[in-house]
CSV table of C-alpha atoms in Angstrom, one decimal:
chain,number,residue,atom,x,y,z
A,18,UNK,CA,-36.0,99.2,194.0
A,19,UNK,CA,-39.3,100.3,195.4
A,20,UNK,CA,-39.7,103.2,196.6
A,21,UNK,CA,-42.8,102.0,199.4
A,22,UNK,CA,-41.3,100.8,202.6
A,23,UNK,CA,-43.1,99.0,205.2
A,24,UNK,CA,-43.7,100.4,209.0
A,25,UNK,CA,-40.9,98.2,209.9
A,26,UNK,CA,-37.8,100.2,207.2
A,27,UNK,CA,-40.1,103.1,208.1
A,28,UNK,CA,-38.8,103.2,211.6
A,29,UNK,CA,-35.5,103.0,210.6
A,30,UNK,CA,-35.4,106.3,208.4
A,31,UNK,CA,-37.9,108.0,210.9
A,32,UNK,CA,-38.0,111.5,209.6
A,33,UNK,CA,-37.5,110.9,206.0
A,34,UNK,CA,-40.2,107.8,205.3
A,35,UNK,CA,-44.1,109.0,206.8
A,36,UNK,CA,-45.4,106.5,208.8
A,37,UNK,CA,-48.7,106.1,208.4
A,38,UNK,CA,-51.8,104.1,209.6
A,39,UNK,CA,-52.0,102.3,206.3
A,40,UNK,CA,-47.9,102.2,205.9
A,41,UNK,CA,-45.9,104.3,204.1
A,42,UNK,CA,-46.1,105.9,200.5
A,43,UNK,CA,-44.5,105.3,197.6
A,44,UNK,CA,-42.0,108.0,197.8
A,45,UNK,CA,-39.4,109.1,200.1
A,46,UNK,CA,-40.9,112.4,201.7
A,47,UNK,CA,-41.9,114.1,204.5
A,48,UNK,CA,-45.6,115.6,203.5
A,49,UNK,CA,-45.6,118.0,206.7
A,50,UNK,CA,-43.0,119.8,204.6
A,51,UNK,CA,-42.4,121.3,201.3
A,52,UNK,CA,-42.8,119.2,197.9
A,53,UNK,CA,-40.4,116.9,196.7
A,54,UNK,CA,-40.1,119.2,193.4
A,55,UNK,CA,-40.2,122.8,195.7
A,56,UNK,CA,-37.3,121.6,197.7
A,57,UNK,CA,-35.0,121.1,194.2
A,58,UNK,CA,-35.5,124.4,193.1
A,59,UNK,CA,-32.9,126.4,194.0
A,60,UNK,CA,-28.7,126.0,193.5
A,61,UNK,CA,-28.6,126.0,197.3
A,62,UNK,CA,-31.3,123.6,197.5
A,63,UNK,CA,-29.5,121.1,195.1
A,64,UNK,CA,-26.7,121.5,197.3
A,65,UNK,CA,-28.0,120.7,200.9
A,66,UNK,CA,-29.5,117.5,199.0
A,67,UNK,CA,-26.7,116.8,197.8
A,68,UNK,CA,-24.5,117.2,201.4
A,69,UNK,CA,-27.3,115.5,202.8
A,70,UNK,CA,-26.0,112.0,200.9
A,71,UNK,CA,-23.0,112.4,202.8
A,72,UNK,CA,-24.9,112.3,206.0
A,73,UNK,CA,-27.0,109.4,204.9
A,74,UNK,CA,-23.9,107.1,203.6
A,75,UNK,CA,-21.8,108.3,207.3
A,76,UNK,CA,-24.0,109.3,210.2
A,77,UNK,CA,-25.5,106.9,212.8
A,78,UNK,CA,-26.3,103.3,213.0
A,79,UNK,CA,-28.9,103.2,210.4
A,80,UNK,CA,-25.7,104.7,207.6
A,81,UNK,CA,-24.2,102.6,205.1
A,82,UNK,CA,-21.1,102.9,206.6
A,83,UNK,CA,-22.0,101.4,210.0
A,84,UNK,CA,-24.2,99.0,208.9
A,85,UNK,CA,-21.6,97.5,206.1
A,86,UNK,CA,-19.1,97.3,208.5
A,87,UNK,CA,-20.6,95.4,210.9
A,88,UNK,CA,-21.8,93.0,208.3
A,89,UNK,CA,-18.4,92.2,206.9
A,90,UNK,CA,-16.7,92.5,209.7
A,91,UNK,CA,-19.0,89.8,211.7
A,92,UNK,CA,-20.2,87.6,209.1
A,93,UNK,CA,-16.2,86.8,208.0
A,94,UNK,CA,-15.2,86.4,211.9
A,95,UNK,CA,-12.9,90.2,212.4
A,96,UNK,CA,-15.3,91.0,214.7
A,97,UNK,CA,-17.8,89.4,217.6
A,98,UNK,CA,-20.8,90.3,219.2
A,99,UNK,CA,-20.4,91.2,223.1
A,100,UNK,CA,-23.8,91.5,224.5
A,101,UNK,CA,-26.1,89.1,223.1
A,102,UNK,CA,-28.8,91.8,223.4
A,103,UNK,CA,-27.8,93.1,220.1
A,104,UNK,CA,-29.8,90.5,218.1
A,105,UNK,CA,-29.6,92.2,215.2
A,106,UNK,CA,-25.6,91.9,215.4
A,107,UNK,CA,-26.0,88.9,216.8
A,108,UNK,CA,-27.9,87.4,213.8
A,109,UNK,CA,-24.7,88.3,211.5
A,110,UNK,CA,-22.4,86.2,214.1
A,111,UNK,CA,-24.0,83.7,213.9
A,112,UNK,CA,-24.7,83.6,209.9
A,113,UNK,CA,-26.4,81.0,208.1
A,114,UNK,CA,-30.0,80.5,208.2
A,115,UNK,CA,-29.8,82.6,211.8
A,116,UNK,CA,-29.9,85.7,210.0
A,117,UNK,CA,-33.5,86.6,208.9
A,118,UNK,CA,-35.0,88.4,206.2
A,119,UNK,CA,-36.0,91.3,209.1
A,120,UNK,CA,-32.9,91.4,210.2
A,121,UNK,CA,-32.4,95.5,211.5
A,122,UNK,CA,-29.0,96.0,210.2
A,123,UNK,CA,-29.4,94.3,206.9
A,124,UNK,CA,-32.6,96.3,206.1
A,125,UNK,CA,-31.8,99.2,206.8
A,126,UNK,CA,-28.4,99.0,204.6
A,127,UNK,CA,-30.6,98.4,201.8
A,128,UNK,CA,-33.1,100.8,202.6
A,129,UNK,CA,-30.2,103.5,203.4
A,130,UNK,CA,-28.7,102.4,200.0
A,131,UNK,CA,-31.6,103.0,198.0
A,132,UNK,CA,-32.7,106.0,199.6
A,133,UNK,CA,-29.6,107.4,198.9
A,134,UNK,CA,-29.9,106.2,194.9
A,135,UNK,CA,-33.1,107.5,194.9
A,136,UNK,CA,-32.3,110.9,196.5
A,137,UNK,CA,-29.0,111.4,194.1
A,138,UNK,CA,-31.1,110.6,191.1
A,139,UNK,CA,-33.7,113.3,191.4
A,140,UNK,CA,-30.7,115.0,191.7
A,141,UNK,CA,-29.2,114.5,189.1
A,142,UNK,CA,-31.8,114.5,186.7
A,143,UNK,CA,-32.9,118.1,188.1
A,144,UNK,CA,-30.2,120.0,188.5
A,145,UNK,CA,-29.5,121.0,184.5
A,146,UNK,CA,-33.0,123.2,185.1
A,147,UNK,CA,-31.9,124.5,188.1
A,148,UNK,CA,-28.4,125.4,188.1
A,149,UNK,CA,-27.3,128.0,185.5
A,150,UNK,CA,-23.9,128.2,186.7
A,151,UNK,CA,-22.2,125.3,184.7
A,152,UNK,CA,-19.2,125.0,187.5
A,153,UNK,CA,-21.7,125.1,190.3
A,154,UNK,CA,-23.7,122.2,188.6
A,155,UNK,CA,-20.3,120.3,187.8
A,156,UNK,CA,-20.0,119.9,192.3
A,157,UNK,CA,-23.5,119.1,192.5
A,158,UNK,CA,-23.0,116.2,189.6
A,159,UNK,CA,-20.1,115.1,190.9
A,160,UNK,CA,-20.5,114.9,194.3
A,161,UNK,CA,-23.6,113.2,194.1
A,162,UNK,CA,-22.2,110.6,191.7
A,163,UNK,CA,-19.5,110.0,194.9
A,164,UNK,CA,-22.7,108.6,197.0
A,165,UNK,CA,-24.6,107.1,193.9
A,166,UNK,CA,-21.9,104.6,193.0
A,167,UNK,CA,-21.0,103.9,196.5
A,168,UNK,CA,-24.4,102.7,197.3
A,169,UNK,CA,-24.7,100.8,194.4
A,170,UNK,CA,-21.2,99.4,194.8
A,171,UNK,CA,-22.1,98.7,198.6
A,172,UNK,CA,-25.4,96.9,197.7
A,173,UNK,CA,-23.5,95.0,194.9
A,174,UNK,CA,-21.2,93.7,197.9
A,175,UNK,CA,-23.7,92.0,200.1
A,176,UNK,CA,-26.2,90.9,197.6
A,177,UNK,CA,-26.3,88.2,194.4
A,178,UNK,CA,-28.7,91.1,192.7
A,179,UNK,CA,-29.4,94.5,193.0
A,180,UNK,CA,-32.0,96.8,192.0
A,181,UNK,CA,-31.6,98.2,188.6
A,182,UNK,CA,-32.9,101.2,188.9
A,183,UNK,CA,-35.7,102.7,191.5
A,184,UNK,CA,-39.6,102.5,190.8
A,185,UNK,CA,-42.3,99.8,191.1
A,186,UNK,CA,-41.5,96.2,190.9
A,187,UNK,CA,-38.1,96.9,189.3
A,188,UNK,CA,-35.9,94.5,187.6
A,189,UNK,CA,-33.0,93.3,189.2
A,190,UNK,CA,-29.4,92.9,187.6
A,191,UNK,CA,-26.0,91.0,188.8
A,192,UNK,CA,-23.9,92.0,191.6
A,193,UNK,CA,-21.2,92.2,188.7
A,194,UNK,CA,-23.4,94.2,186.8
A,195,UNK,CA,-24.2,96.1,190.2
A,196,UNK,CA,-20.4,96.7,190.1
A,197,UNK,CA,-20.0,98.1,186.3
A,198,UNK,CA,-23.1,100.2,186.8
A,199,UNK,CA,-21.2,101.8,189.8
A,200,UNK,CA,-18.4,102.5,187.1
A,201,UNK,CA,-20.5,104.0,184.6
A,202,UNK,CA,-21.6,106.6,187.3
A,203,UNK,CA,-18.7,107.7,188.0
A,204,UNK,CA,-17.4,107.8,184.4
A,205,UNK,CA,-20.2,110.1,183.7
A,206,UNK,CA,-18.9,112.8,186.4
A,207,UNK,CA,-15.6,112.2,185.2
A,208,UNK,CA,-17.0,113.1,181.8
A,209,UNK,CA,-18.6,116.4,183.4
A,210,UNK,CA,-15.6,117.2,184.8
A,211,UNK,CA,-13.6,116.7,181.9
A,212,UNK,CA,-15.3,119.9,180.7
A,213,UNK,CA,-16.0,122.3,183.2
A,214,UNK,CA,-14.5,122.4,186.6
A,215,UNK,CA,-15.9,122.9,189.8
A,216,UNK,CA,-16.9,126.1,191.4
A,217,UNK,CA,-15.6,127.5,194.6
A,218,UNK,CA,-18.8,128.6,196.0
A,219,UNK,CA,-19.7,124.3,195.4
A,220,UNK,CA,-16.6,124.0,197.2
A,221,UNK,CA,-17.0,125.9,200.0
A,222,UNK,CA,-20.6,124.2,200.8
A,223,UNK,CA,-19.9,120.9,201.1
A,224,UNK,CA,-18.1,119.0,204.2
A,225,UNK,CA,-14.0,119.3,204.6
A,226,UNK,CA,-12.2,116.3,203.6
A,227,UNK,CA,-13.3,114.8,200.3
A,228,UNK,CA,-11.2,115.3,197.0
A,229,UNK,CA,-14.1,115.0,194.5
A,230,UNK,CA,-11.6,114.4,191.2
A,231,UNK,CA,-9.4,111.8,193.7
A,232,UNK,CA,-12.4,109.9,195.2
A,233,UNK,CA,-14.1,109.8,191.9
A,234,UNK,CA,-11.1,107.8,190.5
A,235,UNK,CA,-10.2,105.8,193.7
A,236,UNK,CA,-14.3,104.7,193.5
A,237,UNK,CA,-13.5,103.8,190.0
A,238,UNK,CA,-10.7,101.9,190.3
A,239,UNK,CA,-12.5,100.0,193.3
A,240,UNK,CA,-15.7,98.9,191.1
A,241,UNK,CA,-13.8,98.4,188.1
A,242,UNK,CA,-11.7,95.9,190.2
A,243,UNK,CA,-14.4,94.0,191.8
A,244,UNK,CA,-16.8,94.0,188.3
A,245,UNK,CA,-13.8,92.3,187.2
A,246,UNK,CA,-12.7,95.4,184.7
A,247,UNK,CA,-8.8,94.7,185.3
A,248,UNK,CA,-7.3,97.1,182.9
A,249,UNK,CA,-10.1,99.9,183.7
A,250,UNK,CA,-9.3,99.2,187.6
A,251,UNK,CA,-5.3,99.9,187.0
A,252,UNK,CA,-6.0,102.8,185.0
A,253,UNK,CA,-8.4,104.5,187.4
A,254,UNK,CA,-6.1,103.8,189.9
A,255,UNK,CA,-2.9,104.9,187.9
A,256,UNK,CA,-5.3,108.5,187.8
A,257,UNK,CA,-5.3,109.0,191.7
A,258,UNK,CA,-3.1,111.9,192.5
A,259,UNK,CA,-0.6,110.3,195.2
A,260,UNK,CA,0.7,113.9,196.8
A,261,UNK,CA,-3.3,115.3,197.2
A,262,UNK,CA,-4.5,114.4,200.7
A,263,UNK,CA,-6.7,111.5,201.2
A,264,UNK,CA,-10.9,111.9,200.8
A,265,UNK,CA,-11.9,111.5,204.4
A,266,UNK,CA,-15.5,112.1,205.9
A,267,UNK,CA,-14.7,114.0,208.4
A,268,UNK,CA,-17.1,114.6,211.7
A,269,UNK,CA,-18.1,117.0,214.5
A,270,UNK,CA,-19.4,116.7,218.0
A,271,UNK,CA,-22.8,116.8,216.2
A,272,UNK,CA,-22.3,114.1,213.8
A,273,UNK,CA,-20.0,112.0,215.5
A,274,UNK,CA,-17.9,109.2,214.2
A,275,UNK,CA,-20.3,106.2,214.1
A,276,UNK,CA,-17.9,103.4,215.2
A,277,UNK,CA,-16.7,105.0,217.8
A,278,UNK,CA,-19.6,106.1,219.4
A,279,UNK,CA,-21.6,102.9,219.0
A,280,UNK,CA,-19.0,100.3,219.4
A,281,UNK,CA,-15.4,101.6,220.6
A,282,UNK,CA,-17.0,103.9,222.8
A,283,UNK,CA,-19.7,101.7,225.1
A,284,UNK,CA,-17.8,98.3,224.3
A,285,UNK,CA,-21.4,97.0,224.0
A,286,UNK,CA,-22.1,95.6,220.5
A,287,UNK,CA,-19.1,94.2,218.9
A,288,UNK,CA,-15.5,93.8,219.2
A,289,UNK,CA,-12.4,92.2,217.7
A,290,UNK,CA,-12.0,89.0,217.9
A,291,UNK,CA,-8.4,88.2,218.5
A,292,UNK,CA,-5.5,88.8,217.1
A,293,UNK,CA,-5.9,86.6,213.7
A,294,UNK,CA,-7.8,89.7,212.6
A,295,UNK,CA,-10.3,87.2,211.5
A,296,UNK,CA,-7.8,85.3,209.0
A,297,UNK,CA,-7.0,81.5,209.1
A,298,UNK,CA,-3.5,79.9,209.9
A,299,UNK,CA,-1.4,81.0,207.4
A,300,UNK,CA,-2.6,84.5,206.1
A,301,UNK,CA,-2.4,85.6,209.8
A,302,UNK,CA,-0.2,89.0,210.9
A,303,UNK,CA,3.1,88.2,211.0
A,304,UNK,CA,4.4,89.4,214.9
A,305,UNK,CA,6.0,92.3,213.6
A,306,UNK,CA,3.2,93.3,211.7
A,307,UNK,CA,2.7,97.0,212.8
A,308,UNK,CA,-0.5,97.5,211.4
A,309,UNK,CA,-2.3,95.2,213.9
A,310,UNK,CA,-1.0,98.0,216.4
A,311,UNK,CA,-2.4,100.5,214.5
A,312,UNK,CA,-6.2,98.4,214.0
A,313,UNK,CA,-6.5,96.5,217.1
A,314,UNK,CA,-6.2,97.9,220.7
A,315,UNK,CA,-4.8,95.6,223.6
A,316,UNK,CA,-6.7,96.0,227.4
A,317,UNK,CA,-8.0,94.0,229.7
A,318,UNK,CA,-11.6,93.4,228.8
A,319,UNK,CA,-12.2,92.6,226.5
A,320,UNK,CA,-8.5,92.0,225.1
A,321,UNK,CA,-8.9,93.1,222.0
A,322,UNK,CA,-10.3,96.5,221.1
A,323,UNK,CA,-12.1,98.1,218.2
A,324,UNK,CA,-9.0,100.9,217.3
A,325,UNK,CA,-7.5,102.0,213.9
A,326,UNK,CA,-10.0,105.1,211.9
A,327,UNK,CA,-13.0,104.5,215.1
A,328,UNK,CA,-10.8,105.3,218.0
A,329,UNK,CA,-12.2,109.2,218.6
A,330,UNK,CA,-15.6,110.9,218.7
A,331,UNK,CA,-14.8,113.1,216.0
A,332,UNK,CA,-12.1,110.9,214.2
A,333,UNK,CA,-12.6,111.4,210.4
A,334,UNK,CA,-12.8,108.1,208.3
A,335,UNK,CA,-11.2,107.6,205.5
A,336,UNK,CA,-13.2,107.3,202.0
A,337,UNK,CA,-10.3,105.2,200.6
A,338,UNK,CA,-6.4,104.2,201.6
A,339,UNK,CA,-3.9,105.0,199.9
A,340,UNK,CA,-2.5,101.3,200.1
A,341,UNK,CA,-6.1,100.0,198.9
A,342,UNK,CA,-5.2,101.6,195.3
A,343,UNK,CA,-1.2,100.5,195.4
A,344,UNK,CA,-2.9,96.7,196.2
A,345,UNK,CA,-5.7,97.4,193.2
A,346,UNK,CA,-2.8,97.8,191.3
A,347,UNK,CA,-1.2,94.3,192.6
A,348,UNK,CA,-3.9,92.4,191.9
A,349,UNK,CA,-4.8,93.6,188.6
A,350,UNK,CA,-1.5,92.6,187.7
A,351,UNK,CA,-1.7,89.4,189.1
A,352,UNK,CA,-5.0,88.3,187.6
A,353,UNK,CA,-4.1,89.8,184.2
A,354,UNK,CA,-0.7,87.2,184.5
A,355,UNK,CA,1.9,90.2,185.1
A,356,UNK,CA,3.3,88.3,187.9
A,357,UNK,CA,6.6,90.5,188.6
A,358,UNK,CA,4.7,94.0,188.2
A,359,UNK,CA,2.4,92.8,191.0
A,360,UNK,CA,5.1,91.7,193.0
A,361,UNK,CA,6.6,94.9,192.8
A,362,UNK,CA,3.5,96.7,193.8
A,363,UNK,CA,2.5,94.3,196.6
A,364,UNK,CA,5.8,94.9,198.3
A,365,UNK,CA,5.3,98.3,198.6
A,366,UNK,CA,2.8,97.7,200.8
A,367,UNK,CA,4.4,95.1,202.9
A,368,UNK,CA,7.3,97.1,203.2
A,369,UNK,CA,6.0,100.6,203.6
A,370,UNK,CA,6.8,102.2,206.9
A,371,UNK,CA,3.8,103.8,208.9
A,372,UNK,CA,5.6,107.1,209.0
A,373,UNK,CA,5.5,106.8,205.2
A,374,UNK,CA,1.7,106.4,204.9
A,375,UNK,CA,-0.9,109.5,204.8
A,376,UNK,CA,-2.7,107.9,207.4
A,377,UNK,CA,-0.5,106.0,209.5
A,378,UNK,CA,-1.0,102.9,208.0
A,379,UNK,CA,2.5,100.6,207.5
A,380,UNK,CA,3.6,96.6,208.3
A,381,UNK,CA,7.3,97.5,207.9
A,382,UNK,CA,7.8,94.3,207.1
A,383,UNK,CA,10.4,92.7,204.9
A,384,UNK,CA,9.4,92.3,201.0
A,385,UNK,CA,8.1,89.0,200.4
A,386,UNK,CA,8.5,86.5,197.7
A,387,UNK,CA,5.9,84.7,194.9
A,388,UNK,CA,6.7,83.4,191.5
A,389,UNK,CA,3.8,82.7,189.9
A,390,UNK,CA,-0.1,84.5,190.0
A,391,UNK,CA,-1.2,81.1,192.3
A,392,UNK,CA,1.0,82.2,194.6
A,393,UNK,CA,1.0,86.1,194.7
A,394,UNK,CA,-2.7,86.0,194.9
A,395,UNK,CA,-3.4,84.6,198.2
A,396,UNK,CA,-0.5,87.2,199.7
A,397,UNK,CA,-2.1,90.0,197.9
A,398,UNK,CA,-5.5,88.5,199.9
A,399,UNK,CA,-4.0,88.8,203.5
A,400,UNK,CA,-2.7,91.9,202.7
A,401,UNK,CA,-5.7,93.3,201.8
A,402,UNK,CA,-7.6,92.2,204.8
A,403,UNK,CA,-5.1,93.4,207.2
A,404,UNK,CA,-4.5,96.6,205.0
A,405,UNK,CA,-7.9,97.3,204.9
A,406,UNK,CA,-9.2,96.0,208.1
A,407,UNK,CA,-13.2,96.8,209.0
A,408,UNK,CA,-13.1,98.2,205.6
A,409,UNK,CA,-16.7,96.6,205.0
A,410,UNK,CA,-15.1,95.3,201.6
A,411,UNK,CA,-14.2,91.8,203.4
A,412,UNK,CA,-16.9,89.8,202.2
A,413,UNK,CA,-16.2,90.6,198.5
A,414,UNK,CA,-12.7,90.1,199.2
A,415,UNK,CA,-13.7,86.3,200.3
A,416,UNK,CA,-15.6,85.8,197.6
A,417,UNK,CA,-13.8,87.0,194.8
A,418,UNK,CA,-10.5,85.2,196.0
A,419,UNK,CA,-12.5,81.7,196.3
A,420,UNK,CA,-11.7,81.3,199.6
A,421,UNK,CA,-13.1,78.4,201.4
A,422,UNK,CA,-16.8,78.9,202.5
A,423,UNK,CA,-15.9,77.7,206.0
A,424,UNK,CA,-13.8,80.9,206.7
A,425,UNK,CA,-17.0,82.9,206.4
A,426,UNK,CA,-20.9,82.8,208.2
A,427,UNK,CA,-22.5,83.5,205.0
A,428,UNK,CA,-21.7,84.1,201.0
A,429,UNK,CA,-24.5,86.4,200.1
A,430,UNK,CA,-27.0,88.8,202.6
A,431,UNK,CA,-30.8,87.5,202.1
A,432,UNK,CA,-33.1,90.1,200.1
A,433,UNK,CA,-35.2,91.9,203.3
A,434,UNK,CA,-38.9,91.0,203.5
A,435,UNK,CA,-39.8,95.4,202.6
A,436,UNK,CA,-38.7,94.8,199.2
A,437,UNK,CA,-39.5,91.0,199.0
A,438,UNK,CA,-43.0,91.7,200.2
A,439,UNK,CA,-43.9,94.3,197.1
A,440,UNK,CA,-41.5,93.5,194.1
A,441,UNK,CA,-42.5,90.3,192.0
A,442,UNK,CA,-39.2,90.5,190.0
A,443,UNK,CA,-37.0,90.0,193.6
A,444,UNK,CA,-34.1,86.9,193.2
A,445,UNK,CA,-34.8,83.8,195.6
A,446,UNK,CA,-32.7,84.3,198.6
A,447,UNK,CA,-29.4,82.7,198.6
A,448,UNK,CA,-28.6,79.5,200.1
A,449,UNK,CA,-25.6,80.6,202.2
């Protein structure tokens, strides 16, 4: 990707990208401050960088986390727009050839997402001649792999390409190749860990919540899935310790829980839609269901309420659930024809009890029932949405079960015009 942004994606990482008279520069700095290569001098330095990834993937409405949420959730129908003064939001309702190529939310995910490649690179590629302590170099490595592979896996979600690598007038690979690059990050902090474990003083300067070795595996097993790496996916999976507590980024009166505070909070961008969840008739919640409970609130007005991991100002939100690895597992099996194996994993997620669950999340619902993959697999779909409701992993999930296009506002996202504008090797936008 490039690293030059327009004064529009400017605006949206004000304080990062230098607005100028003649636009912004080819690099992501602030030149009323230290150097790029002054900054990355020290351990400390390294780390700050490092925890600031965190902080760009989490915080706000310009993070990742926001802005992929609200995409899935809107353009696949979990969620609507309540005040038609969010036109940005309002754009992903409606899908189709409403939502432009300026759209605010979709820029700034792929400006977010590339800023935060950008910044873990330099990071990564710095930190040998910086950091003598091998354990304290280990965190940094690992930890910014974490934020690497999720943007590239989060840009992989939403668009047909993504950028290879970030420069000039970069070359573009697959969304499945976007996926498998994701995996190779990670396998090269697992690789680093492998040989020298991380320090305490890393430890101890990094935000509460986050299992490095866990998350590293659960990311692996995600990407791995999705890039179609079925045995890779189980394994990574297989690797996540079940009794360690679950990676959550957790948040402060400062840095407040994003969701919340934007849309639970002032009830004044989006909502949920009913109680389908945003599924067709058929793959709805069953009545007893006792995770729509624990994702959707019931009020007056609206009805239907933004609840689950966004219902606090400083509610942490998880990095992954517990029961998105057990249904990994499920459909690996399924897809690689082990029919009874994914049975038996999918119906430990129907069954399991929310008391049973790290985070509260259970259906406590009877085991179901599927003989062959053609019929496990559309089960093991509805139990992912619901599972993993406002995940931001919805669209993927469409996709990648071949569900029908009408159940959706759009496949793929449209490539913004500040990296259309100045890259010659940028894919033709999608037609849906």
């Amino acid at each position: 990707m490039k690293t030059n942004f327009n004064r529009y994606s400017c605006s949206l990482l004000a304080g990062i990208l230098l607005l100028t008279a003649a636009g912004c520069k080819k690099e992501y700095a602030d030149p009323s401050g230290p150097s790029y290569d002054q900054v990355i001098s020290s351990p400390n330095a390294l780390a700050d960088i490092t925890v600031g990834l965190q902080n760009w993937y989490t915080a706000n409405r310009t993070s990742i986390l926001y802005t992929s949420i609200a995409t899935a959730s809107l353009l696949t129908g979990e969620t609507y727009v309540v005040n038609a003064g969010n036109a940005d939001e309002g754009q992903l309702f409606a899908g189709g050839a409403s939502l432009q190529n300026t759209n605010a939310v979709v820029t700034g995910m792929w400006a977010v997402s590339n800023k935060v490649v950008f910044d873990a690179n330099r990071t990564l590629n710095s930190v040998d001649a910086v950091v003598s302590d091998a354990n304290y170099a280990a965190g940094i490595k690992a930890y910014a792999s974490i934020f690497k592979a999720l943007a590239i896996g989060n840009m992989s979600m939403f668009w047909t390409h993504v950028p290879d690598t970030i420069g000039v007038n970069v070359p573009f690979i697959t969304s499945q190749e976007g996926y498998r690059k994701a995996v190779r990050v990670i396998d090269g902090a697992l690789g680093v860990l492998a040989k020298d474990t991380i320090s305490a003083a890393f430890r101890t300067s990094i935000p509460a919540g986050v299992n490095i070795l866990n998350t590293l595996y659960a990311l692996k097993a995600r990407y791995a899935l999705f890039g179609g790496l079925y045995d890779t996916a189980l394994a990574a999976a297989n690797k996540v310790a079940p009794a360690a507590p679950v990676s959550v980024f957790s948040y402060n009166t400062t840095f407040t829980n994003p969701i919340f505070t934007l849309v639970t909070a002032t009830n004044n961008i989006y909502q949920v839609i009913d109680s389908s969840m945003g599924l067709p008739a058929g793959l709805r919640p069953d009545d007893a269901d006792q995770r729509f409970p624990f994702y959707v609130g019931i009020l007056s007005n609206p009805k239907f309420r933004v609840k689950g991991f966004f219902n606090a100002l400083t509610q942490s939100i998880p990095v992954y659930l517990p029961g998105e690895l057990t249904l990994i597992k499920a459909e690996c099996y399924a897809r690689k024809g082990e029919v009874a194996n994914g049975l038996t994993a999918l119906n430990q997620i129907v069954t399991k009890q929310p008391a049973a669950d790290p985070l509260g999340v259970g259906a406590g619902l009877p085991p179901v029932d599927a003989g062959t993959a053609d019929e496990l697999l559309p089960l093991i779909y509805k139990h992912r949405r619901i599972e993993l409701f406002m995940s931001g992993m919805e669209l993927e999930d469409q996709r990648r079960f071949d569900r029908p296009v009408a159940e959706r506002k759009r496949t793929w996202l449209p490539f913004p015009f500040v990296e259309r504008n100045d890259n010659t090797n940028i894919p033709e936008d999608p037609a849906f």
